[in-house]
Amino acid sequence: MRHRAFLVALVVGRLLLAPATVAQSDRIQATDLFQLRQLGDVTLSPSGRFAVYTVTSVVEKADGDRTYRTLLWLADTEGGRPPRALTSGETSASQPAWAPDETALTFIRVVDGRPQAFVLPLTGGEARQATRLPYGVRRPQWSPDGTRLLVASTLPHHAVDSLESGGPAWPAERPGRSGTPRTDADPDGSLAAVQAYLDAAATRTLTPDGARIAEVTSRLDFQGEQGLDPAPSYTHYFVVPVRADGEIAEAQAVTRGFRSHSGGVWMRDGQHILVATSLREDVHPDRDRTRALYMRRITDDRYRTVLELDGWQLSRPLPSPDGFSVAFLGQRLADAGYAQTEAGVLRLDGSPPVWLTADFARSVTDAAWSANGWFLYF
């Protein structure tokens, strides 16, 4: 053992004493990181003949600072021609999706600080804005006939409240509040006085840019990605016609209420969408972890239950190409925080669901059907 340790030390010492043979100009510099390109959002055309993808790079702004910019590129999957850029300029483009006939793309671009859907004809012409929702949209999807877009938009509580005839049915999350105005605001006083102080502070601003002195929240799920989310918000789906004249059509709300929806996707008939949500109205959304799969007709307010499993949180419904089956993901509610995500398939003829990955020791993400519906990739 002593000889082996000496041999290792000798080799390491020789490496440390070896003269540098790499020229200074060939070494990786910190600024070389700005030359990296990151590819993502690879999306095949319906025929598989082409692929559109995003390329994110670091660019220098006019003031000398640097920022990220994402552009769309098009590639021939058979290698007949080199890839080419579809978008340019200083505004990023992301989340591309193919029209069913492959003559156009939709993607997301920020306008006045809000992400909106654009349509880019591949037969020639400029990209034109297709949505103008006040809180922006994400993940646009073409309808099967290529005439409409399905988009998701996250609305703050006050926006949903203004659209509904009454407030939410679930109880308020501020116990002990009678609603009676208080004037004994004191940060060092009783509990009621401290509450009154915080309520008053939340209405006053500290700086010209509108920063508040205090953010008051009673939510359990108040921690956002980049800051606090003191008030709940709700994700809903909208359908927007794509007009041939390039004008922006009015968006039609498909889902509504004080509940978030996720995984929205078109059914084959183009008249229904599938979503994952909870229809419980007596529980605050922060406390409700249940999710089931529902079908929603885009012209009415009725939900049809597709799959609801006791003890499971279901998500990401994905109709098969023939429309007779739905793939989905699920997590057990009993394993909060570390539950493995499973993939299942449900036949729409009334058969019970089948779990495909019960013996697979990994979580499933990004499931996708093969073109013929015989395989499920993830």
Short mmCIF file of C-alpha atoms in Angstrom, two decimals:
data_model
loop_
_atom_site.label_atom_id
_atom_site.label_comp_id
_atom_site.label_asym_id
_atom_site.label_seq_id
_atom_site.Cartn_x
_atom_site.Cartn_y
_atom_site.Cartn_z
CA MET A 1 0.00 0.00 0.00
CA ARG A 2 2.90 2.36 0.80
CA HIS A 3 4.49 1.78 -2.63
CA ARG A 4 1.13 2.38 -4.39
CA ALA A 5 0.63 5.68 -2.56
CA PHE A 6 4.15 6.77 -3.51
CA LEU A 7 3.53 5.89 -7.16
CA VAL A 8 0.31 7.97 -7.24
CA ALA A 9 2.10 10.90 -5.58
CA LEU A 10 4.95 10.63 -8.10
CA VAL A 11 2.57 10.71 -11.08
CA VAL A 12 0.63 13.66 -9.68
CA GLY A 13 3.85 15.53 -8.92
CA ARG A 14 5.14 14.93 -12.43
CA LEU A 15 1.89 16.28 -13.90
CA LEU A 16 2.09 19.38 -11.75
CA LEU A 17 5.68 20.06 -12.79
CA ALA A 18 5.10 19.37 -16.49
CA PRO A 19 5.51 22.48 -18.67
CA ALA A 20 2.37 23.97 -20.27
CA THR A 21 2.05 22.95 -23.90
CA VAL A 22 -1.23 24.77 -24.72
CA ALA A 23 -0.86 28.24 -26.16
CA GLN A 24 -2.52 31.04 -24.24
CA SER A 25 -4.70 31.90 -27.25
CA ASP A 26 -6.05 28.33 -27.41
CA ARG A 27 -7.23 28.21 -23.82
CA ILE A 28 -10.89 28.68 -22.99
CA GLN A 29 -11.57 32.21 -21.79
CA ALA A 30 -14.49 33.38 -19.70
CA THR A 31 -15.87 35.39 -22.61
CA ASP A 32 -15.92 32.26 -24.77
CA LEU A 33 -19.09 31.29 -22.92
CA PHE A 34 -20.85 34.07 -24.83
CA GLN A 35 -20.28 32.06 -28.02
CA LEU A 36 -22.33 29.08 -26.86
CA ARG A 37 -25.60 28.29 -28.64
CA GLN A 38 -28.38 26.38 -26.92
CA LEU A 39 -30.87 24.40 -29.00
CA GLY A 40 -34.35 23.53 -27.75
CA ASP A 41 -38.06 23.14 -28.49
CA VAL A 42 -37.42 20.76 -31.39
CA THR A 43 -40.78 20.22 -33.13
CA LEU A 44 -41.30 17.90 -36.08
CA SER A 45 -43.73 18.81 -38.84
CA PRO A 46 -46.78 16.50 -39.19
CA SER A 47 -45.14 14.67 -42.11
CA GLY A 48 -41.78 14.45 -40.35
CA ARG A 49 -40.14 16.12 -43.34
CA PHE A 50 -39.04 19.23 -41.45
CA ALA A 51 -38.14 20.27 -37.93
CA VAL A 52 -38.33 23.71 -36.38
CA TYR A 53 -36.27 24.47 -33.29
CA THR A 54 -35.06 27.35 -31.16
CA VAL A 55 -31.51 28.66 -30.90
CA THR A 56 -30.69 30.77 -27.86
CA SER A 57 -27.54 32.90 -27.85
CA VAL A 58 -26.03 35.79 -25.94
CA VAL A 59 -26.09 39.09 -27.84
CA GLU A 60 -24.73 42.52 -27.07
CA LYS A 61 -27.20 45.39 -26.69
CA ALA A 62 -26.69 48.97 -27.84
CA ASP A 63 -25.65 50.04 -24.33
CA GLY A 64 -22.89 47.42 -24.23
CA ASP A 65 -24.75 45.08 -21.89
CA ARG A 66 -25.57 41.52 -22.92
CA THR A 67 -28.84 39.64 -23.03
CA TYR A 68 -30.29 36.36 -24.31
CA ARG A 69 -32.07 36.15 -27.66
CA THR A 70 -33.95 33.15 -29.03
CA LEU A 71 -34.65 32.66 -32.75
CA LEU A 72 -36.48 30.00 -34.75
CA TRP A 73 -34.61 27.81 -37.22
CA LEU A 74 -35.87 25.33 -39.82
CA ALA A 75 -34.10 22.08 -40.72
CA ASP A 76 -34.69 19.49 -43.42
CA THR A 77 -34.78 16.13 -41.63
CA GLU A 78 -33.49 14.36 -44.76
CA GLY A 79 -30.51 16.68 -45.04
CA GLY A 80 -31.42 18.01 -48.47
CA ARG A 81 -30.59 21.61 -47.55
CA PRO A 82 -28.78 23.36 -44.70
CA PRO A 83 -30.79 24.76 -41.76
CA ARG A 84 -31.95 28.37 -42.07
CA ALA A 85 -33.19 31.01 -39.67
CA LEU A 86 -36.93 31.76 -39.78
CA THR A 87 -36.90 34.77 -37.45
CA SER A 88 -34.44 37.59 -36.88
CA GLY A 89 -34.17 40.94 -35.15
CA GLU A 90 -33.95 41.83 -31.48
CA THR A 91 -37.21 40.19 -30.36
CA SER A 92 -37.07 36.56 -29.31
CA ALA A 93 -39.37 33.83 -30.61
CA SER A 94 -40.21 30.59 -28.80
CA GLN A 95 -42.72 27.73 -28.40
CA PRO A 96 -43.20 26.94 -32.12
CA ALA A 97 -46.04 24.74 -33.38
CA TRP A 98 -46.80 23.51 -36.90
CA ALA A 99 -50.04 24.10 -38.77
CA PRO A 100 -51.62 20.76 -39.81
CA ASP A 101 -50.89 21.41 -43.51
CA GLU A 102 -47.29 22.55 -42.77
CA THR A 103 -47.84 25.90 -44.52
CA ALA A 104 -47.47 28.01 -41.37
CA LEU A 105 -46.06 28.11 -37.86
CA THR A 106 -47.32 29.72 -34.69
CA PHE A 107 -44.94 30.87 -31.99
CA ILE A 108 -44.66 33.21 -29.00
CA ARG A 109 -43.19 36.72 -29.11
CA VAL A 110 -43.34 39.43 -26.44
CA VAL A 111 -45.38 42.54 -27.27
CA ASP A 112 -45.60 45.42 -24.78
CA GLY A 113 -44.25 43.16 -22.05
CA ARG A 114 -46.77 40.35 -22.68
CA PRO A 115 -46.16 37.10 -24.62
CA GLN A 116 -48.54 36.83 -27.58
CA ALA A 117 -49.04 34.26 -30.35
CA PHE A 118 -47.82 35.03 -33.87
CA VAL A 119 -48.44 33.22 -37.15
CA LEU A 120 -45.64 32.89 -39.70
CA PRO A 121 -46.58 31.70 -43.23
CA LEU A 122 -43.87 29.47 -44.66
CA THR A 123 -44.99 30.24 -48.20
CA GLY A 124 -43.74 33.81 -47.82
CA GLY A 125 -44.57 36.88 -45.82
CA GLU A 126 -43.95 38.38 -42.40
CA ALA A 127 -45.08 36.97 -39.07
CA ARG A 128 -48.30 38.60 -37.88
CA GLN A 129 -49.73 38.86 -34.39
CA ALA A 130 -52.68 36.54 -33.74
CA THR A 131 -53.58 37.22 -30.08
CA ARG A 132 -53.92 40.27 -27.88
CA LEU A 133 -54.87 38.93 -24.46
CA PRO A 134 -54.25 41.35 -21.59
CA TYR A 135 -52.20 38.86 -19.55
CA GLY A 136 -50.42 37.18 -22.44
CA VAL A 137 -50.57 33.60 -23.73
CA ARG A 138 -48.35 30.55 -23.96
CA ARG A 139 -48.07 27.24 -25.83
CA PRO A 140 -50.32 27.96 -28.84
CA GLN A 141 -51.75 24.90 -30.59
CA TRP A 142 -53.44 24.69 -33.99
CA SER A 143 -56.91 23.22 -34.27
CA PRO A 144 -57.12 20.06 -36.41
CA ASP A 145 -58.57 22.07 -39.32
CA GLY A 146 -55.88 24.77 -39.03
CA THR A 147 -58.31 27.68 -38.57
CA ARG A 148 -57.96 28.40 -34.83
CA LEU A 149 -55.41 28.50 -32.04
CA LEU A 150 -55.80 27.11 -28.53
CA VAL A 151 -53.78 29.17 -26.03
CA ALA A 152 -53.34 29.22 -22.27
CA SER A 153 -53.39 32.45 -20.26
CA THR A 154 -52.86 32.99 -16.54
CA LEU A 155 -55.26 35.53 -15.04
CA PRO A 156 -54.87 37.20 -11.62
CA HIS A 157 -57.60 36.77 -9.04
CA HIS A 158 -59.13 40.20 -9.58
CA ALA A 159 -59.47 39.59 -13.34
CA VAL A 160 -61.34 36.32 -12.81
CA ASP A 161 -63.43 37.92 -10.07
CA SER A 162 -64.59 40.60 -12.51
CA LEU A 163 -65.72 37.94 -15.01
CA GLU A 164 -67.69 35.82 -12.55
CA SER A 165 -71.12 36.68 -11.19
CA GLY A 166 -70.02 35.90 -7.63
CA GLY A 167 -66.84 35.30 -5.68
CA PRO A 168 -65.29 31.89 -5.02
CA ALA A 169 -67.26 29.37 -2.99
CA TRP A 170 -64.26 28.28 -0.92
CA PRO A 171 -63.80 30.04 2.45
CA ALA A 172 -61.41 32.93 2.91
CA GLU A 173 -57.91 32.07 4.12
CA ARG A 174 -57.82 34.82 6.75
CA PRO A 175 -59.23 33.34 9.97
CA GLY A 176 -60.38 35.70 12.67
CA ARG A 177 -61.14 38.54 10.26
CA SER A 178 -64.63 39.92 10.78
CA GLY A 179 -64.32 42.56 8.08
CA THR A 180 -64.84 45.38 10.59
CA PRO A 181 -62.48 48.31 9.88
CA ARG A 182 -59.84 48.89 12.55
CA THR A 183 -57.96 52.08 13.31
CA ASP A 184 -55.59 50.86 16.02
CA ALA A 185 -52.73 50.16 13.60
CA ASP A 186 -49.52 49.57 15.53
CA PRO A 187 -46.55 47.40 14.48
CA ASP A 188 -45.68 46.84 18.15
CA GLY A 189 -49.23 46.40 19.42
CA SER A 190 -51.60 43.48 19.74
CA LEU A 191 -52.15 40.91 17.01
CA ALA A 192 -55.16 42.86 15.74
CA ALA A 193 -53.13 46.09 15.73
CA VAL A 194 -50.28 44.44 13.78
CA GLN A 195 -52.78 43.09 11.26
CA ALA A 196 -54.24 46.57 10.84
CA TYR A 197 -50.73 48.00 10.35
CA LEU A 198 -49.89 45.47 7.64
CA ASP A 199 -53.22 46.05 5.87
CA ALA A 200 -52.50 49.79 5.77
CA ALA A 201 -48.87 49.26 4.69
CA ALA A 202 -49.98 47.07 1.78
CA THR A 203 -51.87 50.00 0.28
CA ARG A 204 -48.99 52.49 0.49
CA THR A 205 -46.05 52.70 -1.91
CA LEU A 206 -42.44 53.33 -0.95
CA THR A 207 -40.81 54.24 -4.27
CA PRO A 208 -41.89 55.99 -7.48
CA ASP A 209 -41.88 52.68 -9.37
CA GLY A 210 -44.75 51.43 -7.22
CA ALA A 211 -42.96 49.14 -4.74
CA ARG A 212 -45.14 48.50 -1.72
CA ILE A 213 -44.01 48.86 1.88
CA ALA A 214 -45.43 45.43 2.70
CA GLU A 215 -46.91 42.49 0.81
CA VAL A 216 -49.74 40.86 2.74
CA THR A 217 -50.74 37.34 1.82
CA SER A 218 -52.74 34.57 3.42
CA ARG A 219 -51.89 31.95 0.80
CA LEU A 220 -50.16 28.68 1.53
CA ASP A 221 -48.57 28.68 -1.94
CA PHE A 222 -47.23 32.25 -1.92
CA GLN A 223 -43.68 31.53 -3.13
CA GLY A 224 -43.27 32.22 -6.86
CA GLU A 225 -40.38 31.56 -9.21
CA GLN A 226 -38.94 35.08 -9.06
CA GLY A 227 -40.78 36.66 -6.13
CA LEU A 228 -43.91 36.47 -4.05
CA ASP A 229 -47.36 35.60 -5.38
CA PRO A 230 -49.51 37.13 -2.65
CA ALA A 231 -52.77 36.65 -4.59
CA PRO A 232 -53.83 33.46 -6.39
CA SER A 233 -53.96 33.31 -10.18
CA TYR A 234 -55.74 30.90 -12.49
CA THR A 235 -54.72 29.41 -15.83
CA HIS A 236 -57.48 29.21 -18.43
CA TYR A 237 -57.75 28.28 -22.09
CA PHE A 238 -58.92 30.43 -24.98
CA VAL A 239 -59.66 29.77 -28.64
CA VAL A 240 -58.66 32.41 -31.19
CA PRO A 241 -59.56 32.26 -34.91
CA VAL A 242 -56.66 32.80 -37.33
CA ARG A 243 -57.91 35.36 -39.82
CA ALA A 244 -56.76 35.31 -43.43
CA ASP A 245 -56.61 39.12 -43.55
CA GLY A 246 -54.05 39.20 -40.75
CA GLU A 247 -56.32 41.01 -38.28
CA ILE A 248 -56.41 39.92 -34.64
CA ALA A 249 -59.63 38.06 -33.83
CA GLU A 250 -61.41 38.12 -30.49
CA ALA A 251 -60.45 35.32 -28.09
CA GLN A 252 -63.17 33.01 -26.78
CA ALA A 253 -62.80 31.70 -23.23
CA VAL A 254 -63.17 27.92 -23.09
CA THR A 255 -62.57 27.46 -19.36
CA ARG A 256 -63.36 29.82 -16.51
CA GLY A 257 -63.77 30.05 -12.74
CA PHE A 258 -61.55 30.17 -9.67
CA ARG A 259 -59.62 27.04 -10.71
CA SER A 260 -56.51 26.53 -12.81
CA HIS A 261 -56.49 24.21 -15.82
CA SER A 262 -53.46 22.53 -17.35
CA GLY A 263 -52.53 20.22 -20.20
CA GLY A 264 -55.16 21.64 -22.53
CA VAL A 265 -55.12 19.89 -25.91
CA TRP A 266 -57.46 19.61 -28.90
CA MET A 267 -59.54 16.53 -29.50
CA ARG A 268 -59.60 15.16 -33.03
CA ASP A 269 -63.05 16.61 -33.81
CA GLY A 270 -61.86 20.18 -33.20
CA GLN A 271 -64.92 20.87 -31.04
CA HIS A 272 -63.61 19.65 -27.68
CA ILE A 273 -60.46 20.02 -25.62
CA LEU A 274 -59.04 17.84 -22.86
CA VAL A 275 -57.83 19.48 -19.64
CA ALA A 276 -56.62 18.49 -16.18
CA THR A 277 -58.24 20.34 -13.29
CA SER A 278 -60.23 20.00 -10.08
CA LEU A 279 -63.92 20.89 -9.96
CA ARG A 280 -64.08 21.15 -6.17
CA GLU A 281 -65.53 24.52 -5.26
CA ASP A 282 -65.48 24.20 -1.49
CA VAL A 283 -61.69 24.00 -1.04
CA HIS A 284 -59.12 26.74 -1.57
CA PRO A 285 -56.98 25.90 -4.66
CA ASP A 286 -53.79 26.02 -2.56
CA ARG A 287 -55.15 23.19 -0.41
CA ASP A 288 -56.57 21.06 -3.20
CA ARG A 289 -54.09 18.68 -4.83
CA THR A 290 -56.64 16.53 -6.64
CA ARG A 291 -56.67 16.63 -10.44
CA ALA A 292 -58.81 14.68 -12.88
CA LEU A 293 -59.14 14.66 -16.66
CA TYR A 294 -62.13 16.35 -18.26
CA MET A 295 -63.44 16.98 -21.75
CA ARG A 296 -64.79 20.43 -22.45
CA ARG A 297 -66.79 21.50 -25.49
CA ILE A 298 -65.50 24.87 -26.69
CA THR A 299 -69.03 26.26 -27.17
CA ASP A 300 -70.55 25.56 -23.72
CA ASP A 301 -69.71 25.44 -20.01
CA ARG A 302 -70.17 21.73 -19.37
CA TYR A 303 -67.42 19.36 -18.24
CA ARG A 304 -67.49 15.66 -19.06
CA THR A 305 -65.39 13.48 -16.78
CA VAL A 306 -62.88 11.44 -18.75
CA LEU A 307 -60.91 9.93 -15.86
CA GLU A 308 -60.95 10.48 -12.11
CA LEU A 309 -58.90 8.18 -9.87
CA ASP A 310 -59.13 8.31 -6.10
CA GLY A 311 -55.73 9.06 -4.56
CA TRP A 312 -54.15 10.19 -7.84
CA GLN A 313 -53.25 13.55 -9.35
CA LEU A 314 -53.67 13.25 -13.12
CA SER A 315 -52.12 15.52 -15.75
CA ARG A 316 -50.96 15.90 -19.37
CA PRO A 317 -53.83 14.24 -21.29
CA LEU A 318 -52.75 13.33 -24.81
CA PRO A 319 -55.26 11.91 -27.36
CA SER A 320 -54.02 9.19 -29.68
CA PRO A 321 -53.89 9.94 -33.42
CA ASP A 322 -57.09 7.95 -34.02
CA GLY A 323 -58.88 9.69 -31.15
CA PHE A 324 -59.91 6.44 -29.46
CA SER A 325 -57.43 6.55 -26.56
CA VAL A 326 -55.91 9.10 -24.19
CA ALA A 327 -52.44 8.83 -22.68
CA PHE A 328 -51.89 10.64 -19.39
CA LEU A 329 -49.51 11.07 -16.47
CA GLY A 330 -50.29 10.52 -12.80
CA GLN A 331 -48.81 10.82 -9.31
CA ARG A 332 -50.03 9.27 -6.07
CA LEU A 333 -51.26 11.89 -3.62
CA ALA A 334 -50.04 9.81 -0.69
CA ASP A 335 -46.42 10.35 -1.78
CA ALA A 336 -46.41 14.14 -1.57
CA GLY A 337 -43.20 15.74 -2.76
CA TYR A 338 -41.45 12.66 -4.08
CA ALA A 339 -44.07 10.66 -5.95
CA GLN A 340 -42.91 8.99 -9.13
CA THR A 341 -44.78 10.11 -12.23
CA GLU A 342 -46.41 7.21 -14.06
CA ALA A 343 -47.74 6.98 -17.61
CA GLY A 344 -51.10 5.41 -18.36
CA VAL A 345 -53.49 4.92 -21.27
CA LEU A 346 -57.28 5.06 -21.23
CA ARG A 347 -59.50 3.71 -23.98
CA LEU A 348 -62.52 5.97 -24.47
CA ASP A 349 -64.85 2.98 -24.85
CA GLY A 350 -65.30 2.67 -21.09
CA SER A 351 -62.43 0.26 -20.42
CA PRO A 352 -60.43 0.78 -17.22
CA PRO A 353 -57.10 2.65 -17.53
CA VAL A 354 -53.85 0.73 -17.92
CA TRP A 355 -50.64 1.88 -16.20
CA LEU A 356 -47.68 1.38 -18.52
CA THR A 357 -44.73 2.22 -16.25
CA ALA A 358 -45.64 0.74 -12.85
CA ASP A 359 -42.39 -1.28 -12.85
CA PHE A 360 -40.25 1.49 -14.34
CA ALA A 361 -37.98 3.10 -11.74
CA ARG A 362 -38.03 6.58 -13.26
CA SER A 363 -40.52 9.40 -13.53
CA VAL A 364 -42.13 9.89 -16.93
CA THR A 365 -42.13 13.26 -18.72
CA ASP A 366 -42.99 14.58 -22.17
CA ALA A 367 -45.01 11.63 -23.42
CA ALA A 368 -45.78 11.55 -27.15
CA TRP A 369 -47.64 9.17 -29.45
CA SER A 370 -46.08 7.66 -32.55
CA ALA A 371 -47.73 8.70 -35.81
CA ASN A 372 -49.60 5.39 -36.10
CA GLY A 373 -50.63 5.32 -32.45
CA TRP A 374 -48.88 1.99 -31.75
CA PHE A 375 -46.22 3.37 -29.41
CA LEU A 376 -45.91 5.93 -26.64
CA TYR A 377 -42.56 7.69 -26.32
CA PHE A 378 -41.35 9.50 -23.20
#
